[in-house]
């Protein structure tokens, strides 16, 4: 069994218990990590608090050197880390390499650069000098679907800001976080600056969120769990950053390039087997083009046959666990019960072993149906018709979420005008690429705060006025 990483050393958990890590494609146990205990969290927080004065007092350029060195090592080891992610959460290797590993390495490098050039001294306002200082000890709680990217989205800006960190990675897919921890150890990050405590959310996560020695908690996961984290954090009035669920709409206006929009929409809905908080899980199409769009989506989706994550050409792997597969199957059944028309996929497992679900598409989806309102977190696409642009905007905004979305139109100005009406944190306009330097986060029940770039760094900074 692996150990925890506390105060610069690998140490056993006080619980003495472990959690098996299961390969979702083979259903085999591939590793075991400690089931951490509140006492482990206490030790990690104490180490982080002790390390904070020296680390926060280190020049930003010196902090940047550690981040840059770590980014370099992660790039060198990218193929090994990608294979780890493919094994413990099921992403196809190509996706695990490009998106799950190399993109996070780029984010890590971006914060090395930002630490050197960011204006921590914000300047003068009248007789007052304004400065930005690290918030303190950060508790980071991360999910399994992007098990390295979500860690780096929190750890990199926190360290760049001068904070110290206690990380709880997902117990479902923790191995990429362990790989990153080994890199931090090798580059000589000072003891206590970064600590890892693996374990269950109800024990380790709650201990972090409620701990009086933690100044800020940054959480990514479900909206339900986010509410719990926020409630626990409120007992000590600590800062909270929450990146939660989504039910994003892909709005295809009548004058758009239909084939391009549908192809991109299907790809986005099924990326990472649909286990993406910002996935465009609703495709909104005008009634006049609806039947054609459904047929096209079905034809494209047939190219996403689930397969071995390590096999060449696999575009969609398994879901992460048996529990996740059962959740998705329940929603597929519920969609049919509520009157939506299943036009592709279903509940059968296409393989004898592994937690697979076929790419699934529903037509005849009406606003208010469960599969139109609730986050499924699987390869399930709901195609929803609309009659007018105003109705499309109303449907897109008609869920409790507001994380992402897309708009396609015949010209950019029109697409931007509609995108600005969407109550969501980011919108892809006519196929605009994801930008890891731009702010990422949501409106409404999709969360509080932003990650990535300068906006992500500022989540970990306090603002102080010195009156001279």
Short mmCIF file of N, CA, C and O in Angstrom, two decimals, residues 25 94 104 116 118 136 163 205 207 209 226 237-238 255 271 293 299 309 320 334 337 348 402 404 419 426-427 453:
data_model
loop_
_atom_site.label_atom_id
_atom_site.label_comp_id
_atom_site.label_asym_id
_atom_site.label_seq_id
_atom_site.Cartn_x
_atom_site.Cartn_y
_atom_site.Cartn_z
N UNK A 25 -11.60 -0.64 -17.00
CA UNK A 25 -11.71 -1.43 -18.23
C UNK A 25 -11.61 -2.92 -17.96
O UNK A 25 -12.20 -3.72 -18.69
N UNK A 94 -4.61 8.38 -25.95
CA UNK A 94 -4.34 9.61 -26.69
C UNK A 94 -4.91 10.83 -26.00
O UNK A 94 -4.25 11.87 -25.91
N UNK A 104 -2.27 19.89 -18.52
CA UNK A 104 -1.92 20.29 -17.16
C UNK A 104 -0.46 20.71 -17.00
O UNK A 104 -0.16 21.63 -16.23
N UNK A 116 6.21 35.13 -11.91
CA UNK A 116 7.32 36.06 -12.14
C UNK A 116 6.84 37.44 -12.57
O UNK A 116 7.48 38.45 -12.25
N UNK A 118 3.42 38.71 -12.33
CA UNK A 118 2.18 39.24 -11.75
C UNK A 118 2.48 40.40 -10.80
O UNK A 118 3.47 40.37 -10.04
N UNK A 136 -3.11 31.85 2.67
CA UNK A 136 -2.66 31.01 3.79
C UNK A 136 -2.59 29.55 3.41
O UNK A 136 -2.09 29.20 2.34
N UNK A 163 0.88 30.34 -1.11
CA UNK A 163 0.13 29.51 -0.16
C UNK A 163 0.81 28.16 0.01
O UNK A 163 1.57 27.71 -0.85
N UNK A 205 -12.09 14.64 3.22
CA UNK A 205 -12.60 15.88 2.64
C UNK A 205 -13.29 16.75 3.67
O UNK A 205 -13.08 17.97 3.73
N UNK A 207 -12.88 16.67 6.91
CA UNK A 207 -11.91 17.14 7.89
C UNK A 207 -11.15 18.35 7.37
O UNK A 207 -10.87 19.29 8.13
N UNK A 209 -12.31 20.52 4.98
CA UNK A 209 -13.23 21.65 4.81
C UNK A 209 -13.57 22.33 6.14
O UNK A 209 -13.79 23.55 6.18
N UNK A 226 -20.55 19.97 -3.22
CA UNK A 226 -20.11 21.35 -3.04
C UNK A 226 -20.89 22.08 -1.97
O UNK A 226 -20.34 22.89 -1.21
N UNK A 237 -15.71 30.36 8.65
CA UNK A 237 -15.74 31.51 7.75
C UNK A 237 -14.50 31.56 6.87
O UNK A 237 -13.88 32.61 6.69
N UNK A 238 -14.13 30.40 6.34
CA UNK A 238 -12.98 30.36 5.43
C UNK A 238 -13.43 30.63 4.00
O UNK A 238 -14.60 30.41 3.64
N UNK A 255 -28.88 29.36 -39.31
CA UNK A 255 -27.96 29.70 -40.39
C UNK A 255 -26.54 29.18 -40.14
O UNK A 255 -25.60 29.53 -40.86
N UNK A 271 -16.71 13.34 -25.01
CA UNK A 271 -15.32 13.40 -24.58
C UNK A 271 -15.19 12.86 -23.15
O UNK A 271 -16.06 13.09 -22.31
N UNK A 293 -30.65 16.95 -38.01
CA UNK A 293 -29.60 17.02 -37.00
C UNK A 293 -29.53 15.74 -36.18
O UNK A 293 -28.44 15.25 -35.85
N UNK A 299 -25.36 9.20 -36.80
CA UNK A 299 -24.33 8.68 -37.71
C UNK A 299 -22.93 8.96 -37.16
O UNK A 299 -22.05 8.09 -37.19
N UNK A 309 -8.99 1.46 -23.37
CA UNK A 309 -8.33 2.76 -23.38
C UNK A 309 -6.91 2.73 -23.95
O UNK A 309 -6.43 3.75 -24.45
N UNK A 320 -15.90 5.40 -15.03
CA UNK A 320 -14.84 5.23 -14.04
C UNK A 320 -15.09 4.11 -13.05
O UNK A 320 -14.14 3.55 -12.49
N UNK A 334 -34.70 6.42 -17.15
CA UNK A 334 -35.59 7.51 -16.78
C UNK A 334 -35.98 8.33 -18.01
O UNK A 334 -37.13 8.76 -18.15
N UNK A 337 -38.72 6.53 -19.69
CA UNK A 337 -39.94 6.58 -18.89
C UNK A 337 -40.63 7.93 -19.02
O UNK A 337 -41.88 8.02 -18.99
N UNK A 348 -27.41 -1.77 -22.43
CA UNK A 348 -26.58 -2.97 -22.51
C UNK A 348 -25.10 -2.62 -22.44
O UNK A 348 -24.65 -1.59 -22.98
N UNK A 402 -24.75 26.68 -14.90
CA UNK A 402 -24.28 27.70 -15.81
C UNK A 402 -22.77 27.62 -15.97
O UNK A 402 -22.06 28.58 -15.67
N UNK A 404 -20.84 26.04 -18.94
CA UNK A 404 -20.25 26.19 -20.26
C UNK A 404 -21.36 26.20 -21.31
O UNK A 404 -22.55 26.23 -20.98
N UNK A 419 -24.31 34.38 -27.46
CA UNK A 419 -23.44 33.87 -26.39
C UNK A 419 -23.47 34.79 -25.18
O UNK A 419 -23.45 34.32 -24.03
N UNK A 426 -18.48 30.20 -19.57
CA UNK A 426 -17.72 30.24 -20.81
C UNK A 426 -18.57 29.70 -21.94
O UNK A 426 -19.36 28.78 -21.76
N UNK A 427 -18.41 30.29 -23.12
CA UNK A 427 -19.15 29.88 -24.30
C UNK A 427 -18.18 29.77 -25.47
O UNK A 427 -17.42 30.70 -25.75
N UNK A 453 -5.28 30.94 -15.33
CA UNK A 453 -4.82 32.28 -15.62
C UNK A 453 -4.77 33.19 -14.40
O UNK A 453 -4.75 32.74 -13.26
#
